[in-house]
PDB file of C-alpha atoms and ligand atoms in Angstrom:
ATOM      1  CA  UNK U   1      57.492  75.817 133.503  1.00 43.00           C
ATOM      2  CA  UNK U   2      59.023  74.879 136.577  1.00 47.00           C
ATOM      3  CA  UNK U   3      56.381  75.717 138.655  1.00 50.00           C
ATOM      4  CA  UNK U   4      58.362  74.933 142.668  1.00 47.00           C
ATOM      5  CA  UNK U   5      60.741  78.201 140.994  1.00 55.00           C
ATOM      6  CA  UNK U   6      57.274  79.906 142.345  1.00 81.00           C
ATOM      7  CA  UNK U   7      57.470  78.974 146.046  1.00 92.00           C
ATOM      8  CA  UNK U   8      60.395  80.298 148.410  1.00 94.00           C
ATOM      9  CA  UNK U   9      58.908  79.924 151.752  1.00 97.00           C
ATOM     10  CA  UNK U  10      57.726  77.545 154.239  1.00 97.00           C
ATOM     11  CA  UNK U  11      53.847  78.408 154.269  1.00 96.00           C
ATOM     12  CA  UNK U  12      54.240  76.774 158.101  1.00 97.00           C
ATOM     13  CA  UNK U  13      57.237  78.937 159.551  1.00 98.00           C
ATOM     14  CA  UNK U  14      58.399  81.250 156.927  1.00 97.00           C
ATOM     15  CA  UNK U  15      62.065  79.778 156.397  1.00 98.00           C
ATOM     16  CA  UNK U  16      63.268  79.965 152.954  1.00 97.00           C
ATOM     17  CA  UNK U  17      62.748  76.540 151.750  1.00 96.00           C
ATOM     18  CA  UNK U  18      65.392  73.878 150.391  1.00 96.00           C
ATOM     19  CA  UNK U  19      65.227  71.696 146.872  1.00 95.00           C
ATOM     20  CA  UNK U  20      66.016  67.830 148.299  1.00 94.00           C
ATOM     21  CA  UNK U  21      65.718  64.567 146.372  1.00 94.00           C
ATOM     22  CA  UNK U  22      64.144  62.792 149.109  1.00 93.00           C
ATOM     23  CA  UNK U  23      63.261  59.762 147.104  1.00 93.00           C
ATOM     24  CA  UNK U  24      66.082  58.403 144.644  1.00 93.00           C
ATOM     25  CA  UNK U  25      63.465  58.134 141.191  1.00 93.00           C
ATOM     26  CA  UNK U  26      61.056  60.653 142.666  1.00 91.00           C
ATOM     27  CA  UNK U  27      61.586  64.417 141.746  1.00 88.00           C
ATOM     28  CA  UNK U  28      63.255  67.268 144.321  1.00 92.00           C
ATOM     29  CA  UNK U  29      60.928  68.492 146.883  1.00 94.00           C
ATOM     30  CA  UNK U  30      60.384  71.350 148.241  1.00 95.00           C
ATOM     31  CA  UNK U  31      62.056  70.937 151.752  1.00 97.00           C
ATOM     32  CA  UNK U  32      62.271  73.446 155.389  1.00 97.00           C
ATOM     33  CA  UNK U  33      64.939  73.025 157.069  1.00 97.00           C
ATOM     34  CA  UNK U  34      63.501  74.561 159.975  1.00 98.00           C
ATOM     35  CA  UNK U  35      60.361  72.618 160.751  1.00 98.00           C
ATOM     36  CA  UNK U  36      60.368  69.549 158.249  1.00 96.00           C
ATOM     37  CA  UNK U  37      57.320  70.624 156.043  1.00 97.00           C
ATOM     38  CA  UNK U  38      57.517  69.278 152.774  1.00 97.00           C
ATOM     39  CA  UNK U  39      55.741  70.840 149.870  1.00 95.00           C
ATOM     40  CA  UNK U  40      54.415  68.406 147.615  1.00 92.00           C
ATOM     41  CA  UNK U  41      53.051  69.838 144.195  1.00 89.00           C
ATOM     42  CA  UNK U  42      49.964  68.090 143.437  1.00 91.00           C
ATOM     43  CA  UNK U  43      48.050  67.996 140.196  1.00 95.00           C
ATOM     44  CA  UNK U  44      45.253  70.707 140.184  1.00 96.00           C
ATOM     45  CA  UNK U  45      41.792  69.274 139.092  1.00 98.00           C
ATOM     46  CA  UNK U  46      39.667  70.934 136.643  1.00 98.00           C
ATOM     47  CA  UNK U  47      36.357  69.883 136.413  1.00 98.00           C
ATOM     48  CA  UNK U  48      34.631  70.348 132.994  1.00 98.00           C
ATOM     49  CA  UNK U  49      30.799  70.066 131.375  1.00 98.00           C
ATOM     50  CA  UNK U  50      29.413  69.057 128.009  1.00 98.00           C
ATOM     51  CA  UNK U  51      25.560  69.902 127.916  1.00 98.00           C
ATOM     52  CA  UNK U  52      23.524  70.947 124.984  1.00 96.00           C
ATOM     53  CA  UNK U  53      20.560  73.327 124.450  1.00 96.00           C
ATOM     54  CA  UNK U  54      17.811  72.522 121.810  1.00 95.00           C
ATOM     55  CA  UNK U  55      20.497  74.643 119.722  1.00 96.00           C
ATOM     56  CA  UNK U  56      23.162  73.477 120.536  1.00 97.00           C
ATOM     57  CA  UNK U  57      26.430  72.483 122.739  1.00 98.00           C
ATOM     58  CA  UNK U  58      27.094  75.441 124.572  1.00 97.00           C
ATOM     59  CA  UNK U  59      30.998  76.493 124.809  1.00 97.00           C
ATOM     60  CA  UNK U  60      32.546  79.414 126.254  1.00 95.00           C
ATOM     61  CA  UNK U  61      35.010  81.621 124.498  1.00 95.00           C
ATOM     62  CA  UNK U  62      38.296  82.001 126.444  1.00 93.00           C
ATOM     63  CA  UNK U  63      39.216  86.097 127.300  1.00 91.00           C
ATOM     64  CA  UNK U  64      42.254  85.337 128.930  1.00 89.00           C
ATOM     65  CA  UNK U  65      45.905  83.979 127.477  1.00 90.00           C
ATOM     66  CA  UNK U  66      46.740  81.346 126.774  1.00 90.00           C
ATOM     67  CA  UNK U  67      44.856  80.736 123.645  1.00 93.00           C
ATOM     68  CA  UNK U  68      42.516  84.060 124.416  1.00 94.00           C
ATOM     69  CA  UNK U  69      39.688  84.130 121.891  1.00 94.00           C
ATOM     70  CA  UNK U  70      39.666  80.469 121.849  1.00 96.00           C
ATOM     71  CA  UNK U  71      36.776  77.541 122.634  1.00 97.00           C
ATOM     72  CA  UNK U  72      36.497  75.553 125.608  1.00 97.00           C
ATOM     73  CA  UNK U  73      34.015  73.520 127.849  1.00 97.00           C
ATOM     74  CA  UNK U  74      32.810  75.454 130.135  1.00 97.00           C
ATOM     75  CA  UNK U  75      34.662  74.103 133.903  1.00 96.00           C
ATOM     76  CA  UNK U  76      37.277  75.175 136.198  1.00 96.00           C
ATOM     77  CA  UNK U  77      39.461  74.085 139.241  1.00 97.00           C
ATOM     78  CA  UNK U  78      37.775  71.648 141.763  1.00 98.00           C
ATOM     79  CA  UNK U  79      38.025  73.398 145.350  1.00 97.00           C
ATOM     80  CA  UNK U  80      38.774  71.913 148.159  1.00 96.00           C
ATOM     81  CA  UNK U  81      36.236  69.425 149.926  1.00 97.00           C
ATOM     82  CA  UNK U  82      34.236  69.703 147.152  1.00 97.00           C
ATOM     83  CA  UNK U  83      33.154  66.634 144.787  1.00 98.00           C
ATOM     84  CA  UNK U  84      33.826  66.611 140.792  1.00 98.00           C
ATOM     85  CA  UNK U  85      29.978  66.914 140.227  1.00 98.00           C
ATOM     86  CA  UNK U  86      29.859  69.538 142.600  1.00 98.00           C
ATOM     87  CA  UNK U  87      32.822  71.545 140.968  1.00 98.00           C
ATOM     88  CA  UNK U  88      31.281  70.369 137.502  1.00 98.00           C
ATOM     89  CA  UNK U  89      27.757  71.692 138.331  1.00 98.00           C
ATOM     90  CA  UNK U  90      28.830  75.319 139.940  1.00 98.00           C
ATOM     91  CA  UNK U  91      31.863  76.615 137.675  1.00 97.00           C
ATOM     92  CA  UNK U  92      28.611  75.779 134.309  1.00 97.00           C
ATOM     93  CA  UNK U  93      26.381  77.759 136.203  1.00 96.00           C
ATOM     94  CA  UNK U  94      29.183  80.797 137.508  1.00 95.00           C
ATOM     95  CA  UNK U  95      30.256  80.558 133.448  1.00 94.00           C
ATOM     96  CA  UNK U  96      27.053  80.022 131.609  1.00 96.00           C
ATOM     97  CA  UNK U  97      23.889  80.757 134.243  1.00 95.00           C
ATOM     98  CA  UNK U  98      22.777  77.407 133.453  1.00 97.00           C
ATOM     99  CA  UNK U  99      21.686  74.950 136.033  1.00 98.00           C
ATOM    100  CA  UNK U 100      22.554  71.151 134.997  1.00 98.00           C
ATOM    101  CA  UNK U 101      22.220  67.397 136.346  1.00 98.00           C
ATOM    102  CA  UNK U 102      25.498  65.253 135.546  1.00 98.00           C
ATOM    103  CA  UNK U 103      24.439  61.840 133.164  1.00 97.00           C
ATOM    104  CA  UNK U 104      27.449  60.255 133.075  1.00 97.00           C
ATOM    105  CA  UNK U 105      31.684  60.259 132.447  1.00 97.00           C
ATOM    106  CA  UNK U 106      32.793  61.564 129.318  1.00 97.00           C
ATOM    107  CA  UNK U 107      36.564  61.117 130.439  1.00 97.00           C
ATOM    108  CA  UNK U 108      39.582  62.031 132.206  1.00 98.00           C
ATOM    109  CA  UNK U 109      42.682  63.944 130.285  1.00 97.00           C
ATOM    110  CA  UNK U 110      46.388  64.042 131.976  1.00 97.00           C
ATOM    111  CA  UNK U 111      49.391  65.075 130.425  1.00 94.00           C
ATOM    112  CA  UNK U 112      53.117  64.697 131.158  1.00 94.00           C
ATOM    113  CA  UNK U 113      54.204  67.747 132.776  1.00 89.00           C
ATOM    114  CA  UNK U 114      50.986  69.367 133.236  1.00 92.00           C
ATOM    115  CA  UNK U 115      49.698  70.655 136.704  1.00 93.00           C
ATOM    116  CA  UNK U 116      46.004  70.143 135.413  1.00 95.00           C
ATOM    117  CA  UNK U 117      44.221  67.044 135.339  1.00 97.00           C
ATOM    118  CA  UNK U 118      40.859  67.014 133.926  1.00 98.00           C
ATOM    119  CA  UNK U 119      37.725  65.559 134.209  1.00 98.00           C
ATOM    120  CA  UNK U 120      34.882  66.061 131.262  1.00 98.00           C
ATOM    121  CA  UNK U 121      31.307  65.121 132.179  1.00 98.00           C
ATOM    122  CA  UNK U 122      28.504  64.595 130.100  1.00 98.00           C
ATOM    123  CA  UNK U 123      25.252  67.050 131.823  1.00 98.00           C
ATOM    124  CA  UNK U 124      21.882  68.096 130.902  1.00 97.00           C
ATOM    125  CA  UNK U 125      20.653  71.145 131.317  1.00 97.00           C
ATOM    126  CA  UNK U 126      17.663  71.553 134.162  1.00 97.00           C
ATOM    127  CA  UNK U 127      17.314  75.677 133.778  1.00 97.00           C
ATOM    128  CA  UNK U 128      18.664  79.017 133.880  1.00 97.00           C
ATOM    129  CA  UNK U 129      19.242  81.490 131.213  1.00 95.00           C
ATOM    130  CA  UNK U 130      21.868  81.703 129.016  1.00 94.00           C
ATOM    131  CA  UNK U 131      24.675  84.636 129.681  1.00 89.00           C
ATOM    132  CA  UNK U 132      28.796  85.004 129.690  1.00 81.00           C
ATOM    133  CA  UNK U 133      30.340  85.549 132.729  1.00 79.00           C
ATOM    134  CA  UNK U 134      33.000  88.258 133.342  1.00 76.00           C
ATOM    135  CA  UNK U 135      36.154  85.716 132.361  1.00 76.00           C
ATOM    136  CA  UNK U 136      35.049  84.726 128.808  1.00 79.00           C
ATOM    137  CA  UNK U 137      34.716  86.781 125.668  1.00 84.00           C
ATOM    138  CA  UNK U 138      31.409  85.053 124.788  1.00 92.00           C
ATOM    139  CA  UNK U 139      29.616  81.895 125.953  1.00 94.00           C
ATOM    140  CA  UNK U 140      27.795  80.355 122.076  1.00 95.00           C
ATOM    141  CA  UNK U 141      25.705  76.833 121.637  1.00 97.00           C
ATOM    142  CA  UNK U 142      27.074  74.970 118.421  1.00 97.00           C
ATOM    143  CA  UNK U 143      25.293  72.563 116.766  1.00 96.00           C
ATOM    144  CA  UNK U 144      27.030  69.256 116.677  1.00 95.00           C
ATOM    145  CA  UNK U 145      28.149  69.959 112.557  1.00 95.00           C
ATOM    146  CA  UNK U 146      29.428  73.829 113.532  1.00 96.00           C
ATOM    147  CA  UNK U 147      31.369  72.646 116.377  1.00 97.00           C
ATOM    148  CA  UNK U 148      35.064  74.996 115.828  1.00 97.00           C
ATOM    149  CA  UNK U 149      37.316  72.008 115.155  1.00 97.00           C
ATOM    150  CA  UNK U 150      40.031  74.573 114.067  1.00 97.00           C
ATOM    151  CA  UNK U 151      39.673  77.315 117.028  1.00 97.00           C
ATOM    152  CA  UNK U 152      39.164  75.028 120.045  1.00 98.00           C
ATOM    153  CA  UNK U 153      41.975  75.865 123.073  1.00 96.00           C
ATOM    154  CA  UNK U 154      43.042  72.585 124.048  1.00 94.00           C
ATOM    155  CA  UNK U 155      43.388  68.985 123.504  1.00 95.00           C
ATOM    156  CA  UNK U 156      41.287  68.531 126.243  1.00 96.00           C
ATOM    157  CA  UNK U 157      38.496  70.169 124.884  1.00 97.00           C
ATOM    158  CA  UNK U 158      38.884  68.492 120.948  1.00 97.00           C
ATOM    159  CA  UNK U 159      39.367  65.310 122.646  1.00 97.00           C
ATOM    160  CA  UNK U 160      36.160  65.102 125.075  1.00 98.00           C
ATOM    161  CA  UNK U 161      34.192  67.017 122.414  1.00 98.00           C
ATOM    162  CA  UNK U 162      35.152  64.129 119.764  1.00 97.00           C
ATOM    163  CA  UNK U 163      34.541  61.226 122.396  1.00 97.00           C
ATOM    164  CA  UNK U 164      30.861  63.230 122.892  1.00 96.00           C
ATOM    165  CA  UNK U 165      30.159  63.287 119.307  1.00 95.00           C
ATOM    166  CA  UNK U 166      30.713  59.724 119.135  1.00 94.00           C
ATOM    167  CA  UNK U 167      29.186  58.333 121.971  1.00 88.00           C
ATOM    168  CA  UNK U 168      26.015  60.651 122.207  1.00 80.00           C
TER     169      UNK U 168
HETATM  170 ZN1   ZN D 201      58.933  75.497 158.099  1.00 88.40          ZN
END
Protein backbone atom coordinates (compact mmCIF):
# COMPACT_ATOMS: atom_id res chain seq x y z
CA UNK A 1 0.00 0.00 0.00
CA UNK A 2 1.14 3.28 -0.78
CA UNK A 3 0.55 4.70 2.32
CA UNK A 4 1.60 9.01 1.34
CA UNK A 5 -1.85 8.21 -1.21
CA UNK A 6 -3.35 8.79 2.55
CA UNK A 7 -2.12 12.35 3.22
CA UNK A 8 -3.33 15.45 1.02
CA UNK A 9 -2.64 18.28 3.26
CA UNK A 10 -0.04 20.23 4.90
CA UNK A 11 -0.78 19.36 8.70
CA UNK A 12 1.15 23.04 9.18
CA UNK A 13 -0.97 25.34 6.73
CA UNK A 14 -3.53 23.26 5.07
CA UNK A 15 -2.21 23.54 1.32
CA UNK A 16 -2.71 20.52 -0.67
CA UNK A 17 0.62 18.98 -0.62
CA UNK A 18 3.09 18.13 -3.64
CA UNK A 19 4.98 14.53 -4.44
CA UNK A 20 8.93 15.82 -5.04
CA UNK A 21 12.03 13.65 -5.37
CA UNK A 22 14.06 15.78 -3.27
CA UNK A 23 16.94 13.41 -3.04
CA UNK A 24 18.02 11.62 -6.44
CA UNK A 25 18.08 7.62 -4.75
CA UNK A 26 15.76 8.64 -1.94
CA UNK A 27 11.92 8.15 -2.50
CA UNK A 28 9.24 11.26 -3.36
CA UNK A 29 8.29 13.25 -0.42
CA UNK A 30 5.57 14.63 0.57
CA UNK A 31 6.22 18.41 -0.22
CA UNK A 32 4.01 22.16 0.58
CA UNK A 33 4.50 24.41 -1.62
CA UNK A 34 3.24 26.97 0.55
CA UNK A 35 5.33 26.81 3.69
CA UNK A 36 8.18 24.17 2.93
CA UNK A 37 7.02 21.37 5.40
CA UNK A 38 8.09 18.16 4.35
CA UNK A 39 6.34 15.03 5.44
CA UNK A 40 8.62 12.35 6.06
CA UNK A 41 6.95 8.81 6.62
CA UNK A 42 8.72 7.19 9.34
CA UNK A 43 8.60 3.58 10.41
CA UNK A 44 5.98 3.08 13.24
CA UNK A 45 7.41 1.07 16.26
CA UNK A 46 5.62 -1.70 17.80
CA UNK A 47 6.74 -2.82 20.90
CA UNK A 48 6.05 -6.51 21.77
CA UNK A 49 6.30 -9.04 25.07
CA UNK A 50 7.07 -12.71 25.55
CA UNK A 51 6.33 -13.68 29.30
CA UNK A 52 5.11 -16.94 30.61
CA UNK A 53 2.78 -18.02 33.46
CA UNK A 54 3.44 -21.30 35.45
CA UNK A 55 1.08 -22.51 32.44
CA UNK A 56 2.23 -21.15 30.00
CA UNK A 57 3.31 -18.29 27.32
CA UNK A 58 0.50 -16.14 27.26
CA UNK A 59 -0.64 -14.87 23.59
CA UNK A 60 -3.48 -12.88 22.58
CA UNK A 61 -5.89 -13.82 19.87
CA UNK A 62 -6.20 -11.10 17.17
CA UNK A 63 -10.24 -9.75 16.68
CA UNK A 64 -9.43 -7.48 14.10
CA UNK A 65 -8.30 -8.08 10.15
CA UNK A 66 -5.76 -8.75 9.04
CA UNK A 67 -5.35 -12.28 10.08
CA UNK A 68 -8.53 -11.87 12.69
CA UNK A 69 -8.73 -15.00 14.82
CA UNK A 70 -5.09 -15.31 14.66
CA UNK A 71 -2.02 -15.48 17.51
CA UNK A 72 0.21 -12.82 18.41
CA UNK A 73 2.48 -11.41 21.26
CA UNK A 74 0.78 -9.35 23.08
CA UNK A 75 2.38 -5.35 22.14
CA UNK A 76 1.43 -2.41 20.21
CA UNK A 77 2.70 0.98 18.78
CA UNK A 78 5.38 2.83 20.91
CA UNK A 79 3.92 6.49 21.63
CA UNK A 80 5.61 9.28 21.51
CA UNK A 81 8.30 10.18 24.28
CA UNK A 82 7.86 7.03 25.56
CA UNK A 83 10.75 4.26 25.89
CA UNK A 84 10.43 0.56 24.27
CA UNK A 85 10.19 -0.91 27.87
CA UNK A 86 7.77 1.54 28.69
CA UNK A 87 5.56 0.84 25.52
CA UNK A 88 6.49 -2.98 26.11
CA UNK A 89 5.34 -2.95 29.79
CA UNK A 90 1.82 -0.87 29.31
CA UNK A 91 0.26 -2.21 25.88
CA UNK A 92 0.91 -6.33 28.18
CA UNK A 93 -0.84 -4.90 30.89
CA UNK A 94 -3.84 -2.73 28.64
CA UNK A 95 -3.96 -6.41 26.60
CA UNK A 96 -3.49 -9.02 29.23
CA UNK A 97 -3.92 -7.19 32.97
CA UNK A 98 -0.61 -8.47 33.70
CA UNK A 99 2.07 -6.43 35.27
CA UNK A 100 5.75 -7.49 33.99
CA UNK A 101 9.61 -6.54 34.47
CA UNK A 102 11.59 -6.66 31.00
CA UNK A 103 14.82 -9.47 31.28
CA UNK A 104 16.31 -8.93 28.27
CA UNK A 105 16.14 -8.49 24.01
CA UNK A 106 14.55 -11.15 22.24
CA UNK A 107 14.98 -9.17 18.84
CA UNK A 108 14.13 -6.66 16.39
CA UNK A 109 11.98 -7.61 13.01
CA UNK A 110 11.92 -5.06 9.83
CA UNK A 111 10.68 -5.74 6.59
CA UNK A 112 11.01 -4.15 3.14
CA UNK A 113 8.07 -2.09 2.63
CA UNK A 114 6.59 -2.33 5.93
CA UNK A 115 5.62 0.80 8.09
CA UNK A 116 6.13 -1.39 11.33
CA UNK A 117 9.26 -2.12 12.89
CA UNK A 118 9.27 -4.32 15.80
CA UNK A 119 10.83 -4.92 18.84
CA UNK A 120 10.17 -8.43 20.90
CA UNK A 121 11.28 -8.50 24.54
CA UNK A 122 11.72 -11.23 26.73
CA UNK A 123 9.50 -10.19 30.41
CA UNK A 124 8.48 -11.83 33.51
CA UNK A 125 5.51 -11.51 34.94
CA UNK A 126 5.42 -9.47 38.55
CA UNK A 127 1.29 -9.63 38.99
CA UNK A 128 -2.07 -8.96 37.86
CA UNK A 129 -4.77 -11.21 36.77
CA UNK A 130 -5.23 -12.68 33.70
CA UNK A 131 -8.18 -11.13 31.28
CA UNK A 132 -8.66 -10.08 27.31
CA UNK A 133 -9.00 -6.72 26.58
CA UNK A 134 -11.72 -5.28 24.28
CA UNK A 135 -9.36 -5.64 20.86
CA UNK A 136 -8.63 -9.42 21.02
CA UNK A 137 -10.92 -12.38 20.68
CA UNK A 138 -9.18 -14.17 23.59
CA UNK A 139 -5.89 -13.72 25.46
CA UNK A 140 -4.62 -18.02 26.21
CA UNK A 141 -1.09 -19.22 27.96
CA UNK A 142 0.47 -22.12 25.77
CA UNK A 143 2.78 -24.33 26.98
CA UNK A 144 6.02 -24.23 25.11
CA UNK A 145 4.95 -27.89 23.06
CA UNK A 146 1.14 -26.35 22.24
CA UNK A 147 2.49 -23.21 21.00
CA UNK A 148 0.00 -22.66 17.40
CA UNK A 149 2.86 -22.97 14.91
CA UNK A 150 0.14 -23.17 12.14
CA UNK A 151 -2.34 -20.20 13.33
CA UNK A 152 0.20 -17.57 14.45
CA UNK A 153 -0.46 -13.89 12.50
CA UNK A 154 2.85 -12.93 11.55
CA UNK A 155 6.39 -13.63 10.91
CA UNK A 156 7.12 -11.53 13.59
CA UNK A 157 5.46 -13.41 16.04
CA UNK A 158 6.79 -17.24 14.63
CA UNK A 159 10.09 -15.71 14.43
CA UNK A 160 10.59 -14.17 18.11
CA UNK A 161 8.51 -17.09 19.46
CA UNK A 162 11.15 -19.62 17.75
CA UNK A 163 14.27 -17.44 18.85
CA UNK A 164 12.42 -17.72 22.63
CA UNK A 165 12.09 -21.35 22.44
CA UNK A 166 15.61 -21.64 21.69
CA UNK A 167 17.27 -19.37 23.80
CA UNK A 168 15.07 -19.76 27.04
ZN1 LIG B 1 2.29 24.10 4.57
Amino acid sequence: MNRSAEYKFCPVCGTPFIKRRLISHEPERLVCPSCDFILYLDPKLVACTIARTKNGIVLQQRNKSPKRGYWVLPGGFVDRGETLEQAAIREFYEETGLHTRIDSLIGTYSYPGQANIIIVFNSRITGGILRPCHESMSVAEFAVNRIPWDDLAFDTTKNALQTYVKKF
